[in-house]
mmCIF file of C-alpha atoms in Angstrom:
data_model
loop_
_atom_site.group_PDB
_atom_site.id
_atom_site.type_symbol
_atom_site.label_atom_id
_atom_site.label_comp_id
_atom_site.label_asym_id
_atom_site.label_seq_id
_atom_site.Cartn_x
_atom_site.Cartn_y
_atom_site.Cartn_z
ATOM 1 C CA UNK A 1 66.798 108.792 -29.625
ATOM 2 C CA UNK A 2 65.929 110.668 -26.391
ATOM 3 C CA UNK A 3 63.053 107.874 -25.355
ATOM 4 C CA UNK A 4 65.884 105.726 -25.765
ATOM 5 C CA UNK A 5 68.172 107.511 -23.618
ATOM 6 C CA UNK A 6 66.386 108.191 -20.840
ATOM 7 C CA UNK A 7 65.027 104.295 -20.911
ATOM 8 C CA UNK A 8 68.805 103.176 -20.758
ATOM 9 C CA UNK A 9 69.396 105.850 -18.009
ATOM 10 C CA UNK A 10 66.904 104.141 -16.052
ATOM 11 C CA UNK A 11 67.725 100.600 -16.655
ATOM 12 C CA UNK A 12 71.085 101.287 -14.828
ATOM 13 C CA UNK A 13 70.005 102.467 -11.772
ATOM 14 C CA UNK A 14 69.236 99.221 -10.793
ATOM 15 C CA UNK A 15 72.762 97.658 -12.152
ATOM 16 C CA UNK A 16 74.420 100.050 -10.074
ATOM 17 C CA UNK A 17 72.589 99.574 -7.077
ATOM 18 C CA UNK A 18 73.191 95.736 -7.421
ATOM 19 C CA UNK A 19 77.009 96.096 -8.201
ATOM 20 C CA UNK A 20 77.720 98.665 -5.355
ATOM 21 C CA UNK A 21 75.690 96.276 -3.429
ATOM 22 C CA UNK A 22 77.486 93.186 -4.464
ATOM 23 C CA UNK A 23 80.967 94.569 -3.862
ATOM 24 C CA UNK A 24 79.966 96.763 -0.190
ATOM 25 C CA UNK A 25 78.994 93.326 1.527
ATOM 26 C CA UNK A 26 81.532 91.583 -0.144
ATOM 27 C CA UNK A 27 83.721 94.133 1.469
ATOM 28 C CA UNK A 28 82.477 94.114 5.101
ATOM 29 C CA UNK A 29 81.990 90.390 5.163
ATOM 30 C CA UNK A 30 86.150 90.325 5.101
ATOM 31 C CA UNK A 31 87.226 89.356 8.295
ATOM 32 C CA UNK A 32 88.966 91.793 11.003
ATOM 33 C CA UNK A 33 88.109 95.041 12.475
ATOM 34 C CA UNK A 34 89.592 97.880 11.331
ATOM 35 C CA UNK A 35 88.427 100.233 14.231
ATOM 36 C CA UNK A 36 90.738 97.720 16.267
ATOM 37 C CA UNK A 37 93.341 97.614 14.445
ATOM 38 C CA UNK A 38 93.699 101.450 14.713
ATOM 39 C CA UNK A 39 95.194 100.333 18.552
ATOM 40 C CA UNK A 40 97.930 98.037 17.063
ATOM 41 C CA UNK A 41 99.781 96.141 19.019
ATOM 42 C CA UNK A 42 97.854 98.658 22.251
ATOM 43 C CA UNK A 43 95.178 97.119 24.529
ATOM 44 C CA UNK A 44 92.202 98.503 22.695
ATOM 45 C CA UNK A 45 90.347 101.346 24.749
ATOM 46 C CA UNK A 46 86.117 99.237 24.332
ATOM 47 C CA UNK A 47 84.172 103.067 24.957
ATOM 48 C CA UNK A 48 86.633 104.546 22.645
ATOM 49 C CA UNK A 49 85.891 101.663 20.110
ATOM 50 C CA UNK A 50 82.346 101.740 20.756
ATOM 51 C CA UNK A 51 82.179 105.695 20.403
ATOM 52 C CA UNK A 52 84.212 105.811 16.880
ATOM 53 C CA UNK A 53 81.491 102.823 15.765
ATOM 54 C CA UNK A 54 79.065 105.075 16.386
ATOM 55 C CA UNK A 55 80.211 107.441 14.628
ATOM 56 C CA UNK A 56 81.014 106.279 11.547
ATOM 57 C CA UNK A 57 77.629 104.217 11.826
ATOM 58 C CA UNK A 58 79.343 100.922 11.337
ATOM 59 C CA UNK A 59 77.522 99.734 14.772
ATOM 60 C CA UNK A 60 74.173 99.373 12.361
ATOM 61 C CA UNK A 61 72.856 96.838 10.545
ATOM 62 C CA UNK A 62 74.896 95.903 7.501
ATOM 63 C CA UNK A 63 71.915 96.837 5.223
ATOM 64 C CA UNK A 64 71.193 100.072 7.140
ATOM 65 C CA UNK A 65 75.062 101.530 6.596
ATOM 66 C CA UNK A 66 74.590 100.452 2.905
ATOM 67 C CA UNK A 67 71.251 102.616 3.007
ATOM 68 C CA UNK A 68 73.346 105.104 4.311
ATOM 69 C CA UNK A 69 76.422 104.934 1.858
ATOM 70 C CA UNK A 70 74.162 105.424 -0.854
ATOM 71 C CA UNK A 71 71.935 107.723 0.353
ATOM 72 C CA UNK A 72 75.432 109.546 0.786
ATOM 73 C CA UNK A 73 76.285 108.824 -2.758
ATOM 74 C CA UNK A 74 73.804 110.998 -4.006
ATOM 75 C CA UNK A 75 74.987 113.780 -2.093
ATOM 76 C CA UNK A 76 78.254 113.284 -3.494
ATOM 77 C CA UNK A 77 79.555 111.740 -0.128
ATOM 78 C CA UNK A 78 81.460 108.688 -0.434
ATOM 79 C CA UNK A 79 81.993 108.201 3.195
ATOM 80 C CA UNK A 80 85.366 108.590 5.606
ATOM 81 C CA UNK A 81 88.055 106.747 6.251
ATOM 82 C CA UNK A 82 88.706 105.617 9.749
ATOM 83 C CA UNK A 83 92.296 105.935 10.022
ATOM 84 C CA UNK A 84 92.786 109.353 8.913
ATOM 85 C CA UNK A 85 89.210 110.707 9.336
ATOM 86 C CA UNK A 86 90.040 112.106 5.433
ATOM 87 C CA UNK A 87 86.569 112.084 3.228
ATOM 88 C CA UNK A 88 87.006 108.846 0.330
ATOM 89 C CA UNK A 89 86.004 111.914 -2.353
ATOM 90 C CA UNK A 90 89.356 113.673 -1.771
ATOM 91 C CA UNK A 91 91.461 110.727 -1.277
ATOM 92 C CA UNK A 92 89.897 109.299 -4.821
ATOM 93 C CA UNK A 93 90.398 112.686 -6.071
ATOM 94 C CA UNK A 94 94.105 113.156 -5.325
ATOM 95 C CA UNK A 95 95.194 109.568 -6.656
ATOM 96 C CA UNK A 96 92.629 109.067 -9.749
ATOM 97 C CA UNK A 97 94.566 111.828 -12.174
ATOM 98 C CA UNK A 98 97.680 109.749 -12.393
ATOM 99 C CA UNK A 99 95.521 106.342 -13.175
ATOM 100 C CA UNK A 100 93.529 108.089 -15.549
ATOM 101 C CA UNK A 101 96.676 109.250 -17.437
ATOM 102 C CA UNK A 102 97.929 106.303 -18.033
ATOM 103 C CA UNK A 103 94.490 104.570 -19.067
ATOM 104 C CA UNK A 104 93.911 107.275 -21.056
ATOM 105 C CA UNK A 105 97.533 106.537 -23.112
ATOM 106 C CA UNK A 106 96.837 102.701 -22.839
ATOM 107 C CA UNK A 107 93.429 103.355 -24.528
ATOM 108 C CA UNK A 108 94.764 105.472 -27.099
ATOM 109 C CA UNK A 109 97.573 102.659 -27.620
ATOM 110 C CA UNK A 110 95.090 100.117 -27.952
ATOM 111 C CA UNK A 111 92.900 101.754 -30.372
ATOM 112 C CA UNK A 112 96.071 102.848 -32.513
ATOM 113 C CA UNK A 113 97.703 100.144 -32.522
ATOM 114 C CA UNK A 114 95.566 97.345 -32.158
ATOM 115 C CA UNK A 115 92.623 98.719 -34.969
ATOM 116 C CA UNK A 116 96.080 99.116 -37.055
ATOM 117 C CA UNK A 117 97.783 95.305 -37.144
ATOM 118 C CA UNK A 118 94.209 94.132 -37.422
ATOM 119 C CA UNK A 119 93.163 95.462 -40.447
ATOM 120 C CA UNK A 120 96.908 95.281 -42.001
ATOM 121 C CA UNK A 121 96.378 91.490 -41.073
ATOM 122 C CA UNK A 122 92.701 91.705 -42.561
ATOM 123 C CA UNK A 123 93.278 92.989 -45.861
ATOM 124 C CA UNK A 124 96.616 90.535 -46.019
ATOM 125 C CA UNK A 125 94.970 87.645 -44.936
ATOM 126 C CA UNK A 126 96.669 84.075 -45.716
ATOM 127 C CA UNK A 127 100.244 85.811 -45.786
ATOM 128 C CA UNK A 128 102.839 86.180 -44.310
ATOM 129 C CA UNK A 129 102.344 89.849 -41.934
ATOM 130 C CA UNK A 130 98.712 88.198 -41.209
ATOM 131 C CA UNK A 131 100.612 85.328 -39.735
ATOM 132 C CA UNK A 132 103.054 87.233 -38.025
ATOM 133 C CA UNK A 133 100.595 89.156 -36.461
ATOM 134 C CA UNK A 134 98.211 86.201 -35.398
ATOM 135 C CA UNK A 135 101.477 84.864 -33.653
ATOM 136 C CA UNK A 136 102.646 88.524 -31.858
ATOM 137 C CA UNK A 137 99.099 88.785 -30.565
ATOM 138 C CA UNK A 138 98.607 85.436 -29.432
ATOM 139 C CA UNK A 139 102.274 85.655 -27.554
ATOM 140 C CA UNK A 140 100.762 88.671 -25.979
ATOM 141 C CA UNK A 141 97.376 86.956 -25.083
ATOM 142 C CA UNK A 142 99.529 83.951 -23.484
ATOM 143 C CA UNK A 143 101.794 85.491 -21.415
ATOM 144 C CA UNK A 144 100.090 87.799 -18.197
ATOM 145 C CA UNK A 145 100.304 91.674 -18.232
ATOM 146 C CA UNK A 146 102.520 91.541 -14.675
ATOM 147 C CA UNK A 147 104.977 89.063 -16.676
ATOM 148 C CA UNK A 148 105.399 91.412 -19.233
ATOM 149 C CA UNK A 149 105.754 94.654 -16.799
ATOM 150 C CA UNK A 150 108.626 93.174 -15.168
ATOM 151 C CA UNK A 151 110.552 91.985 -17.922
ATOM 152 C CA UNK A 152 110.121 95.438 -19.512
ATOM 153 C CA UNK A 153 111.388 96.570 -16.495
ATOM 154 C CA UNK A 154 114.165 94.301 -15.868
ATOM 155 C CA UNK A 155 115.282 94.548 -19.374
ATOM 156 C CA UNK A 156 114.716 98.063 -20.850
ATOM 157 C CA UNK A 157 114.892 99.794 -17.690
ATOM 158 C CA UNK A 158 117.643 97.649 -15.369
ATOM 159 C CA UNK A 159 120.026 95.758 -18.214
ATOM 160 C CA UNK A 160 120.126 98.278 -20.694
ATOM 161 C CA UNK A 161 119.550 101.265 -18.813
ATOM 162 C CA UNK A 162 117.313 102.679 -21.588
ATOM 163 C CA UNK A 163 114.539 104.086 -19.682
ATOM 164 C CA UNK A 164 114.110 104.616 -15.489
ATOM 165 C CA UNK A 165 112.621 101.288 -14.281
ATOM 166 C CA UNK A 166 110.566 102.847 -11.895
ATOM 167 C CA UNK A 167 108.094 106.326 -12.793
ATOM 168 C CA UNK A 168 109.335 108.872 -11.088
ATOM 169 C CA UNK A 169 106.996 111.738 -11.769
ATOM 170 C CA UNK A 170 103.191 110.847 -13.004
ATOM 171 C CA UNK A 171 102.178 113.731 -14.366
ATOM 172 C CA UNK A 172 105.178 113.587 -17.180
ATOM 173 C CA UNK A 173 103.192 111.876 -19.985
ATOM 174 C CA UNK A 174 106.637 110.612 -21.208
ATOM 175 C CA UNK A 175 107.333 108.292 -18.295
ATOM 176 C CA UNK A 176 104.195 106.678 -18.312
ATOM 177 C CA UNK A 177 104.555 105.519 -22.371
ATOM 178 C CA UNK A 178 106.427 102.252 -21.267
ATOM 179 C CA UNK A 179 103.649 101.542 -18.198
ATOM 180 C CA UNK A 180 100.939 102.182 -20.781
ATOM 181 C CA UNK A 181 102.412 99.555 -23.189
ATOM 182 C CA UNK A 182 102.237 97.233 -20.451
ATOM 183 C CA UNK A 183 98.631 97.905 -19.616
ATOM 184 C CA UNK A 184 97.395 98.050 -23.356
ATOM 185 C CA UNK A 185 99.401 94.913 -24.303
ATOM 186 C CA UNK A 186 96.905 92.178 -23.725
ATOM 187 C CA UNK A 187 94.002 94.749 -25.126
ATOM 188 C CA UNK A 188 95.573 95.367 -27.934
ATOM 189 C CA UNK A 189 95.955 91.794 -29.326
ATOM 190 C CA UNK A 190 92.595 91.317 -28.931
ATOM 191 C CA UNK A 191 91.789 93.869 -30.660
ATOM 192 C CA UNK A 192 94.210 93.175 -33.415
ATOM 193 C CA UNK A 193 92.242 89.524 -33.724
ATOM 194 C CA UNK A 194 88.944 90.864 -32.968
ATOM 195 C CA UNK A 195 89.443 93.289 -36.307
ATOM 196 C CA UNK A 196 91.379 91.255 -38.363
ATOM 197 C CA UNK A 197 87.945 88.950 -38.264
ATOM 198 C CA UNK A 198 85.460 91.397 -38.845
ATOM 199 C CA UNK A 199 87.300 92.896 -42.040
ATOM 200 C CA UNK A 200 87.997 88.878 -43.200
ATOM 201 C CA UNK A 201 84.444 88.324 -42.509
ATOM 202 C CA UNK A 202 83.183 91.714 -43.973
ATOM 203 C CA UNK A 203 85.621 91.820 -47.053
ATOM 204 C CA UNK A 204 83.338 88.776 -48.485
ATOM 205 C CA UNK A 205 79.616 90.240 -47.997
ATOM 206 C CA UNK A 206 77.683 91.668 -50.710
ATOM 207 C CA UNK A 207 77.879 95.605 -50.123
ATOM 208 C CA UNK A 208 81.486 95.246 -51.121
ATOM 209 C CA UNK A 209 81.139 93.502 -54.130
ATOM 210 C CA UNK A 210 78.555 96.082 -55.347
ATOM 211 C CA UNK A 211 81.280 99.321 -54.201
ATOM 212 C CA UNK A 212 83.735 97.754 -56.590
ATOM 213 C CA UNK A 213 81.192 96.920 -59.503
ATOM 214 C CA UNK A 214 80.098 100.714 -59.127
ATOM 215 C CA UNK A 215 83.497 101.571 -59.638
ATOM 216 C CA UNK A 216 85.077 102.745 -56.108
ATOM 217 C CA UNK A 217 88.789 101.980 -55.787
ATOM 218 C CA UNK A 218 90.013 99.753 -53.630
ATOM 219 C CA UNK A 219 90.783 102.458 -50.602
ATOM 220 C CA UNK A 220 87.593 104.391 -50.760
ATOM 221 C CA UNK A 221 85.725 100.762 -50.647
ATOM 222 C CA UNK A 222 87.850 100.014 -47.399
ATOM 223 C CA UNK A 223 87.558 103.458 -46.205
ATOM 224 C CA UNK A 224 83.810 104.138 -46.665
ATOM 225 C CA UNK A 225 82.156 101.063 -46.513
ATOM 226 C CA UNK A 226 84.699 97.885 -44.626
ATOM 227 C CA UNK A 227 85.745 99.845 -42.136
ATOM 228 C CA UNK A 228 82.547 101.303 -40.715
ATOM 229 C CA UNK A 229 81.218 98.279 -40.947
ATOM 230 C CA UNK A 230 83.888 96.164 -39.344
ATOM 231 C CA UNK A 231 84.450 98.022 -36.249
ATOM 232 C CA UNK A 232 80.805 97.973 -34.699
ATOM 233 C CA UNK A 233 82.293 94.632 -33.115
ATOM 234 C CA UNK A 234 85.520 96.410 -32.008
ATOM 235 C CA UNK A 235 83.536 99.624 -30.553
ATOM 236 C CA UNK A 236 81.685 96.544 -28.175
ATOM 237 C CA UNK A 237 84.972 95.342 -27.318
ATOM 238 C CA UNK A 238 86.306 98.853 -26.475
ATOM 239 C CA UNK A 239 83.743 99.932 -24.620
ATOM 240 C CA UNK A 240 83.952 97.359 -21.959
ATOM 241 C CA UNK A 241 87.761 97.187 -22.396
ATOM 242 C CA UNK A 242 87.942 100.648 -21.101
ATOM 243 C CA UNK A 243 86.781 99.959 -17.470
ATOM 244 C CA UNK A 244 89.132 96.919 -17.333
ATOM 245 C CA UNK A 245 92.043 99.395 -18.417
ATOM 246 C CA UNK A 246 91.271 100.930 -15.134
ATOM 247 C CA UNK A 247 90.933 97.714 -13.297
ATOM 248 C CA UNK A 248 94.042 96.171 -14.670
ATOM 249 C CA UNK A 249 95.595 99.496 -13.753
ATOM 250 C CA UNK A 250 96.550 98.438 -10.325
ATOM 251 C CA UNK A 251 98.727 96.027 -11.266
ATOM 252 C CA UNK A 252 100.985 97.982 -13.801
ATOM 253 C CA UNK A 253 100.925 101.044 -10.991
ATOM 254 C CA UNK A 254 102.354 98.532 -8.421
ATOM 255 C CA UNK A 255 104.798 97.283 -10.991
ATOM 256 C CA UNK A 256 105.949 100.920 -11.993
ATOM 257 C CA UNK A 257 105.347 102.459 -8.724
ATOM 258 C CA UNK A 258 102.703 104.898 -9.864
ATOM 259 C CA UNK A 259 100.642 106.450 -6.854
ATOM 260 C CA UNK A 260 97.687 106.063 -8.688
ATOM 261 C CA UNK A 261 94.102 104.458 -7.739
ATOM 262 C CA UNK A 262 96.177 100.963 -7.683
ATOM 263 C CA UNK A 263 98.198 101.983 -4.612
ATOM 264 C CA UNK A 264 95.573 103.362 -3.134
ATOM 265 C CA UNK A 265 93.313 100.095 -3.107
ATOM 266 C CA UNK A 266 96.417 98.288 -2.029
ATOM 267 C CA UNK A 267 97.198 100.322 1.295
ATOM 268 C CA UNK A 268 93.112 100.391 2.158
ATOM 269 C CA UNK A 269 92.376 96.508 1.712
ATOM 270 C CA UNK A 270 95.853 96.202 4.333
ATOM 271 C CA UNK A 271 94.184 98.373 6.364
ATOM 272 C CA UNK A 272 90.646 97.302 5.941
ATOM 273 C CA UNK A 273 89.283 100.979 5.122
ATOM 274 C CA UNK A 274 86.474 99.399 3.189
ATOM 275 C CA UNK A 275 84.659 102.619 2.076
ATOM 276 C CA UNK A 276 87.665 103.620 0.514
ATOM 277 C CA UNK A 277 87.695 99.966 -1.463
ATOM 278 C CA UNK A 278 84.197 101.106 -2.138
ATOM 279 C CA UNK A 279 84.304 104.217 -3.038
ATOM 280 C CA UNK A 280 87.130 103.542 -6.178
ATOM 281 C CA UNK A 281 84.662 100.515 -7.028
ATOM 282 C CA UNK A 282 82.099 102.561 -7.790
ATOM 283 C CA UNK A 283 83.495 105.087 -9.350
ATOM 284 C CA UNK A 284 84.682 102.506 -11.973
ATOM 285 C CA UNK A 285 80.947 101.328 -12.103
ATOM 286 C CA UNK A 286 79.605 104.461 -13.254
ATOM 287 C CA UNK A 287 82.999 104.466 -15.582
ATOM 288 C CA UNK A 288 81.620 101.464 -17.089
ATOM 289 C CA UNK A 289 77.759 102.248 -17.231
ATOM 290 C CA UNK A 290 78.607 105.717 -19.192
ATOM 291 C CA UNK A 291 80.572 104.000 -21.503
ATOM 292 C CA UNK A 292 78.211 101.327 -22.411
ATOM 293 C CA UNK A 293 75.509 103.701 -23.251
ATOM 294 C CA UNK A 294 78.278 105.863 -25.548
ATOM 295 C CA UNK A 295 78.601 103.035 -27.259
ATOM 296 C CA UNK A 296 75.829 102.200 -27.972
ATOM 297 C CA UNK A 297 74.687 105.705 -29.470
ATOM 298 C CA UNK A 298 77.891 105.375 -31.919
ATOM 299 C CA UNK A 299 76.385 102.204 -33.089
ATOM 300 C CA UNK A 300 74.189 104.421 -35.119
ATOM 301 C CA UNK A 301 76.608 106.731 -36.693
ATOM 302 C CA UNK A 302 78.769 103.586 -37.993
ATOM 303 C CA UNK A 303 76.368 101.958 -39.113
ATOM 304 C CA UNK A 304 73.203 104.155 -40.349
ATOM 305 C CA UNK A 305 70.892 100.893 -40.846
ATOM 306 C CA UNK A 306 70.361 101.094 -37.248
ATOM 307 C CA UNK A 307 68.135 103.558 -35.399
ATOM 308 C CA UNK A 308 66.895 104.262 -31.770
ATOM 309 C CA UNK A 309 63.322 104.692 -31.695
#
């Protein structure tokens, strides 16, 4: 298990280098220059210009300042914006608790909730709650998260007044229930499908047969054996879905006016502070590398066939 670990460990230093790579040149090949628009509507002072370049090291070669970002990565810088001369680290810092709340409550919505219609519509496949379900999770496939935000808000939180359209406070978990629907809605139905297949699927292999000729009831059988069985699929999905929760994130903290990681992308791509854009990027990247390699060490306590080496 530890060979294994430390091979995986190494295999994503190189996806990490390519992704930060990938999304830092994609981010200073945008066009404009955001040390000149610091002078607005102002005749732009050229030594001051060329002075504040220098400083911030965006007069070298595009390959050299990504050299430098991540040589500055491992020191745990993450660079400076230009506007406010504010390190990225504590700009990150002070807007990622509110996004992580509410992907932590989407998750936990998705796993709840999504894990429970699918295997209610596994074990009653063919009837009638299986075909309800199918059709609630395919509505919620079909229609796009930032659809569903704003008629939540318009209707729940504008028509009938029953909760505040808007968040008004982050850091009150209840507020952010309604945003974290939102977020976990199109998760969740896949979820729902994803499981409801696996336990159809599973419900017809041989190891179940064999629990109920040895005599196991019904739950135990589902319990024990289905269930462990059936989510190794789900756990995939999950995994990966976790980093998108973040992702999609900025469009449910627009919609709900959370100052989360969201709004703070949104005001640096205006004003082109691209390590900033950077900087939340890769955070998410190493959200999504740690999670992959969780995921797949619980692969082997579900399912105790399989073994790292």
């Amino acid at each position: 298990m530890g060979r294994y670990v430390v091979r995986r460990l190494l295999q994503m230093i190189p996806v990490f280098i390519g992704a930060t790579f990938i999304i830092f040149m994609m981010m200073y090949a945008l066009p404009g220059d955001p040390v000149r628009a610091l002078w607005g509507e102002r005749a732009p002072d050229e030594a001051q210009m060329a002075a504040l370049r220098a400083d911030l090291g965006l007069d070298d070669p595009i390959l050299v300042q990504y050299w430098n970002y991540l040589t500055g990565l491992v020191q745990g810088d993450f660079g400076t914006q230009i506007a406010s001369r504010r390190e990225v680290i504590d700009v990150i810092t002070e807007a990622l608790p509110a996004t992580l709340r509410l992907t932590a409550m989407a998750f936990l919505i998705t796993v709840v909730v999504g894990i429970g219609m699918g295997v209610i519509a596994g074990l009653r496949a063919g009837k009638k709650t299986d075909r309800g379900i199918l059709f609630v999770t395919l509505l919620l496939i079909s229609v796009p998260v930032f659809v569903i935000g704003y008629l939540f808000q318009t209707y729940l939180g504008v028509r009938w007044e029953l909760i505040e359209p808007v968040v008004q406070d982050s850091e009150d978990w209840s507020q952010l229930f309604l945003p974290a629907i939102v977020l976990a809605s199109l998760s969740l139905a896949y979820v729902a499908r994803l499981t409801r297949t696996s336990i159809v699927e599973n419900r017809r292999a041989d190891y179940m047969r064999t629990a109920k000729a040895k005599g196991l009831t019904q739950s135990r059988a589902v319990r024990v054996h289905l269930m462990r069985n059936s989510l190794i699929p789900v756990v995939t999905f999950l995994g990966v879905d976790l980093g998108n929760l973040m992702a999609g994130a900025i469009i449910t903290e627009g919609i709900f006016n959370i100052r989360g990681v969201g709004d703070t992308v949104y005001e640096a791509l205006k004003s082109r502070e691209g390590a900033t854009v950077v900087g939340v990027v890769t955070f998410i990247i190493v959200v999504y590398l740690v999670v992959t390699l969780l995921v797949d060490l619980l692969y082997a306590v579900l399912d105790p066939r399989i073994r790292y080496a």
